mmCIF file of C-alpha atoms in Angstrom:
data_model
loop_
_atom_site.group_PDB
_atom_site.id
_atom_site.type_symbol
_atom_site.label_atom_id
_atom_site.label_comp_id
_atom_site.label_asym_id
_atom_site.label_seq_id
_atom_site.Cartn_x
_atom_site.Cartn_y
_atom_site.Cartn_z
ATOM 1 C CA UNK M 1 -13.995 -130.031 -18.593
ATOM 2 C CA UNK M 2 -12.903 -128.113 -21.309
ATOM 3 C CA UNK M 3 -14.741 -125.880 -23.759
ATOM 4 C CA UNK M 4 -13.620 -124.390 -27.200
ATOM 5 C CA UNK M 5 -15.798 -121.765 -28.162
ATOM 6 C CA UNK M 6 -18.339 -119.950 -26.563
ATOM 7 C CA UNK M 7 -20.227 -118.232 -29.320
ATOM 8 C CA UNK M 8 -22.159 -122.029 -30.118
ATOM 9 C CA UNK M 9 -23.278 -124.924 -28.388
ATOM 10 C CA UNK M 10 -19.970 -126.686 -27.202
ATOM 11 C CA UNK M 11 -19.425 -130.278 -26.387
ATOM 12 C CA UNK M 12 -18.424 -130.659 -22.587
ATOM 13 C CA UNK M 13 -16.955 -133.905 -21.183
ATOM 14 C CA UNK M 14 -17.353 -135.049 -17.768
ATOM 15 C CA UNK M 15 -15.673 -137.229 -15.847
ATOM 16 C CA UNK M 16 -18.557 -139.996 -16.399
ATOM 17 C CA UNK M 17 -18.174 -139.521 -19.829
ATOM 18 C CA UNK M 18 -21.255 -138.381 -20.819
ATOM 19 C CA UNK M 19 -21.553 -135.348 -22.819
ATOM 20 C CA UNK M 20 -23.308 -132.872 -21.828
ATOM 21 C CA UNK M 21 -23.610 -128.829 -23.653
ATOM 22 C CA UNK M 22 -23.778 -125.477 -23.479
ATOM 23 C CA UNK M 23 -25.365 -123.284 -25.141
ATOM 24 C CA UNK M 24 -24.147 -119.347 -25.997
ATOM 25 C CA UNK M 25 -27.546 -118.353 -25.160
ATOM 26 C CA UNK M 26 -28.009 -119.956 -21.215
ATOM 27 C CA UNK M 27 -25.425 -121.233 -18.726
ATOM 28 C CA UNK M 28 -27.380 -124.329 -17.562
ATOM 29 C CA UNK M 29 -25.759 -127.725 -19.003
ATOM 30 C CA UNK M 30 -28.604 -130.053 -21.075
ATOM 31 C CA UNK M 31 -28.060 -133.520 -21.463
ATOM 32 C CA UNK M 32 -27.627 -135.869 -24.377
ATOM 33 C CA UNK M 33 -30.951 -136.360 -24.450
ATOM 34 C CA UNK M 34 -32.014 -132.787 -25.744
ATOM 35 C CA UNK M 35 -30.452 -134.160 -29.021
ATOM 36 C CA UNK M 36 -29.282 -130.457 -29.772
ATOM 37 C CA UNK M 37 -25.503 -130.018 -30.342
ATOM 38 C CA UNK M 38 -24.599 -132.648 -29.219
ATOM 39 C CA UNK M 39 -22.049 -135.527 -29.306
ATOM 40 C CA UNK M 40 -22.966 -139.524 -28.746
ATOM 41 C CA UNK M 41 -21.291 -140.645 -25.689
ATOM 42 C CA UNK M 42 -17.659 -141.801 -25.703
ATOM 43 C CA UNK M 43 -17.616 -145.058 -26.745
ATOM 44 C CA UNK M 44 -13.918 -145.777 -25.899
ATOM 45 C CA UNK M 45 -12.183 -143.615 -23.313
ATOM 46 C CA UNK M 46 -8.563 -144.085 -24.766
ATOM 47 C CA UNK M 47 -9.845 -142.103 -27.929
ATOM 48 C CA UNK M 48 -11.207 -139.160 -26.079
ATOM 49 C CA UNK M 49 -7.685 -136.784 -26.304
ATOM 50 C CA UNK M 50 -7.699 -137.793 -30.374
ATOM 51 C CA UNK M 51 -11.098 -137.052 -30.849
ATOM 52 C CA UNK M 52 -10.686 -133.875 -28.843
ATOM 53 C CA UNK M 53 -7.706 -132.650 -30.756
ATOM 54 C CA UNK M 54 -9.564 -133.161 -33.858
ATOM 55 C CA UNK M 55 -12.639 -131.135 -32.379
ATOM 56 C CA UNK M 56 -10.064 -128.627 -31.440
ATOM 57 C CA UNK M 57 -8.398 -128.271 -34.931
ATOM 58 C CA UNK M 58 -12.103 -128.058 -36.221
ATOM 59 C CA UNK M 59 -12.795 -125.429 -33.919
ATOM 60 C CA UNK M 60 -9.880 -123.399 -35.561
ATOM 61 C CA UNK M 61 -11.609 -123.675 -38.797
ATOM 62 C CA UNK M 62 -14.267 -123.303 -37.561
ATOM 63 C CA UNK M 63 -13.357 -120.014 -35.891
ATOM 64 C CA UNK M 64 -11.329 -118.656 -39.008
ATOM 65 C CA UNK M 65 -14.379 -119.500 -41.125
ATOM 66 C CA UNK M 66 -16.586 -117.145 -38.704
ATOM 67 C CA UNK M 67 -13.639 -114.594 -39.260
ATOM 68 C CA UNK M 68 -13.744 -115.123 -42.601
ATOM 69 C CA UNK M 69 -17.971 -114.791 -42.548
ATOM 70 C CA UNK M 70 -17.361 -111.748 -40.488
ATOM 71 C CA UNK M 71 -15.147 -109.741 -43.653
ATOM 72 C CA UNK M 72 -17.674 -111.005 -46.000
ATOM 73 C CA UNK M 73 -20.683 -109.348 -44.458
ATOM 74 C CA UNK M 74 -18.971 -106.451 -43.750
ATOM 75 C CA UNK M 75 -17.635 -106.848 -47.685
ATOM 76 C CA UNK M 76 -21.556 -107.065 -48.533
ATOM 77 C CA UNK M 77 -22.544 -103.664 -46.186
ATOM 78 C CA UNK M 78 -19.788 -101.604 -47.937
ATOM 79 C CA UNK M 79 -21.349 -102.854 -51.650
ATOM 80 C CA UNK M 80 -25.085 -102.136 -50.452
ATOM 81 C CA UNK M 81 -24.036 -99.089 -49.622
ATOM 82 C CA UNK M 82 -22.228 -98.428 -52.530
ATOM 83 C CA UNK M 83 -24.616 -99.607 -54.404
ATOM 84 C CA UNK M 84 -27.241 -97.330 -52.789
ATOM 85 C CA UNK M 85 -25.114 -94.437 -53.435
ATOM 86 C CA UNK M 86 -24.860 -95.435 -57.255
ATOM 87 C CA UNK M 87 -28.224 -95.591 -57.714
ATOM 88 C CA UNK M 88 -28.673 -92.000 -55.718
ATOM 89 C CA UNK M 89 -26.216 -90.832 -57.859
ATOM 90 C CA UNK M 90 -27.296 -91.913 -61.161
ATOM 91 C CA UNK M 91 -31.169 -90.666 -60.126
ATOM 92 C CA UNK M 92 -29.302 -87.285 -59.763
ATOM 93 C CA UNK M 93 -27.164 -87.540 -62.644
ATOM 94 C CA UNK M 94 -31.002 -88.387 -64.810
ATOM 95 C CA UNK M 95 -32.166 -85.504 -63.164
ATOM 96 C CA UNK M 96 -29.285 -83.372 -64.519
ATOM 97 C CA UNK M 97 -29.683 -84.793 -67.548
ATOM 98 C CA UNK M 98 -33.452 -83.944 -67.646
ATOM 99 C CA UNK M 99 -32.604 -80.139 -66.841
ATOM 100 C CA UNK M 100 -29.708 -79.507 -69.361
ATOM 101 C CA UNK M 101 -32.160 -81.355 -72.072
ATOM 102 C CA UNK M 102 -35.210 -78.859 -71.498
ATOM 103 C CA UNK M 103 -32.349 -75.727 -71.402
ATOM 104 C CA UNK M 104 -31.353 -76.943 -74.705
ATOM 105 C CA UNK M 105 -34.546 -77.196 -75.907
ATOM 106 C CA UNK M 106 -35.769 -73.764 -74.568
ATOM 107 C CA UNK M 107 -32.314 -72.460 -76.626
ATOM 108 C CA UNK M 108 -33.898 -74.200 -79.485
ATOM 109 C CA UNK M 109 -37.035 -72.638 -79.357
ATOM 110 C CA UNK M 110 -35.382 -69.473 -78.457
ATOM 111 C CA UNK M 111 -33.061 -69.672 -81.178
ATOM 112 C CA UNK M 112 -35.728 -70.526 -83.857
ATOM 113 C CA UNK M 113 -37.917 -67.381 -82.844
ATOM 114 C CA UNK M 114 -34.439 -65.258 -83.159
ATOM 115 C CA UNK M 115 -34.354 -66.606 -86.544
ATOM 116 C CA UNK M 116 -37.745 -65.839 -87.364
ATOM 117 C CA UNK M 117 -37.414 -62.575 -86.472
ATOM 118 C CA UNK M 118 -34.003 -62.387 -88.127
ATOM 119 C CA UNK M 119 -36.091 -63.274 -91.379
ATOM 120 C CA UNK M 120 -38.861 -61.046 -90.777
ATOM 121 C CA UNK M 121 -36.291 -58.405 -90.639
ATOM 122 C CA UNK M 122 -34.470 -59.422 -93.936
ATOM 123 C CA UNK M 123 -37.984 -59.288 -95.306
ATOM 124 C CA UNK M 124 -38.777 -55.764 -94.556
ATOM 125 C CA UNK M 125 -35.190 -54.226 -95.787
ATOM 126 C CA UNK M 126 -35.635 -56.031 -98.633
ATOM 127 C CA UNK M 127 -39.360 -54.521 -99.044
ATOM 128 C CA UNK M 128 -37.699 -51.020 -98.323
ATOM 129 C CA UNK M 129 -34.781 -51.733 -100.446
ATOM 130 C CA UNK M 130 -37.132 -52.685 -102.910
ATOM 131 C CA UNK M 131 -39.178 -49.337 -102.685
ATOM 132 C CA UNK M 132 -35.533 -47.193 -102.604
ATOM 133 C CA UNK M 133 -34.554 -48.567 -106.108
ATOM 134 C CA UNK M 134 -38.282 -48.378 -107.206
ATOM 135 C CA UNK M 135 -37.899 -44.244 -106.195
ATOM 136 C CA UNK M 136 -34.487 -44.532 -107.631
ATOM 137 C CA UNK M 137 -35.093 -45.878 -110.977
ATOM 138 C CA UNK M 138 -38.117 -43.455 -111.169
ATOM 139 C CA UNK M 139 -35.943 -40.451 -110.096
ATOM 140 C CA UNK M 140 -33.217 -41.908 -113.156
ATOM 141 C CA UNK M 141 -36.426 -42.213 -115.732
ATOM 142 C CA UNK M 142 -37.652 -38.595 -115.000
ATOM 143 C CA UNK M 143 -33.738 -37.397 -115.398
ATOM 144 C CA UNK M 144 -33.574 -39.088 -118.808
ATOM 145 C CA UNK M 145 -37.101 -37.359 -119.422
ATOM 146 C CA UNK M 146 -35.791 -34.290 -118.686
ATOM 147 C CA UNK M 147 -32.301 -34.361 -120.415
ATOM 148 C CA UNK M 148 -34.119 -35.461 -123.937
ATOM 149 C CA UNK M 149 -36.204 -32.842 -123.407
ATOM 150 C CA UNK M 150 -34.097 -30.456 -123.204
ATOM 151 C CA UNK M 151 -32.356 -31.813 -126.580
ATOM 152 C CA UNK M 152 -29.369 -33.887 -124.784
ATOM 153 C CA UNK M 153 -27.379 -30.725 -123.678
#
């Protein structure tokens, strides 16, 4: 008897060349009969070492196919998980975005009232500059009174 891998149902010859399995999951042998995994009896015995060389070299790709399966799930956990962490990342990066957008809008509106107040401020000198020259020019007409009063001396 000879078996190739263990990890599936296997095809077991006996010496009265029926086949009988095994399965990964149980020890106990079931019979051709169960239909499950198995192989149709040998129909000529000279062709059982061909046919089992060929099972053998299928087993191989078999097996480097499960190897193969193997780096491919582990290829699809490492780009879930990057993936996850992409998507964490860009919900904090919107986030960050979200903050720095209402600071530059409270700058706006902080800005705007500085300005506001700037202007007020403009408007007030101006109202006082306005007054200064209005004293001013009535300081210079009472001067001019006074000097042609007094007969231009």
């Amino acid at each position: 008897m000879r078996a190739v891998d263990d990890r599936c149902e296997l095809p077991v010859l006996t010496v009265d060349q029926r086949v009988i399995t095994y399965s990964a999951m149980s020890s106990s042998p079931r019979s051709v009969g169960d239909r499950v995994g198995t192989m149709p009896p040998v129909a000529n015995p000279s062709d059982v070492e061909a046919r089992l060389a060929a099972l053998e070299a299928r087993m191989h790709v078999v097996a480097a196919l499960e190897s193969r399966m193997d780096v491919v799930a582990a290829d699809a956990a490492a780009a879930r998980h990057l993936a996850a962490a992409r998507d964490r990342d860009l919900a904090d990066l919107g986030v960050k975005v979200d903050a720095n957008r209402a600071a530059i809008n409270a700058l706006g509106v902080q800005t705007a009232a500085g300005f506001e107040e700037t202007r007020k401020g403009f408007a007030e000198m101006r109202g006082r500059l306005d007054q200064t020259a209005a004293g001013q020019q009535q300081i210079v007409d009472l001067l001019t009174t006074l000097i042609s009063e007094r007969g231009g001396q």
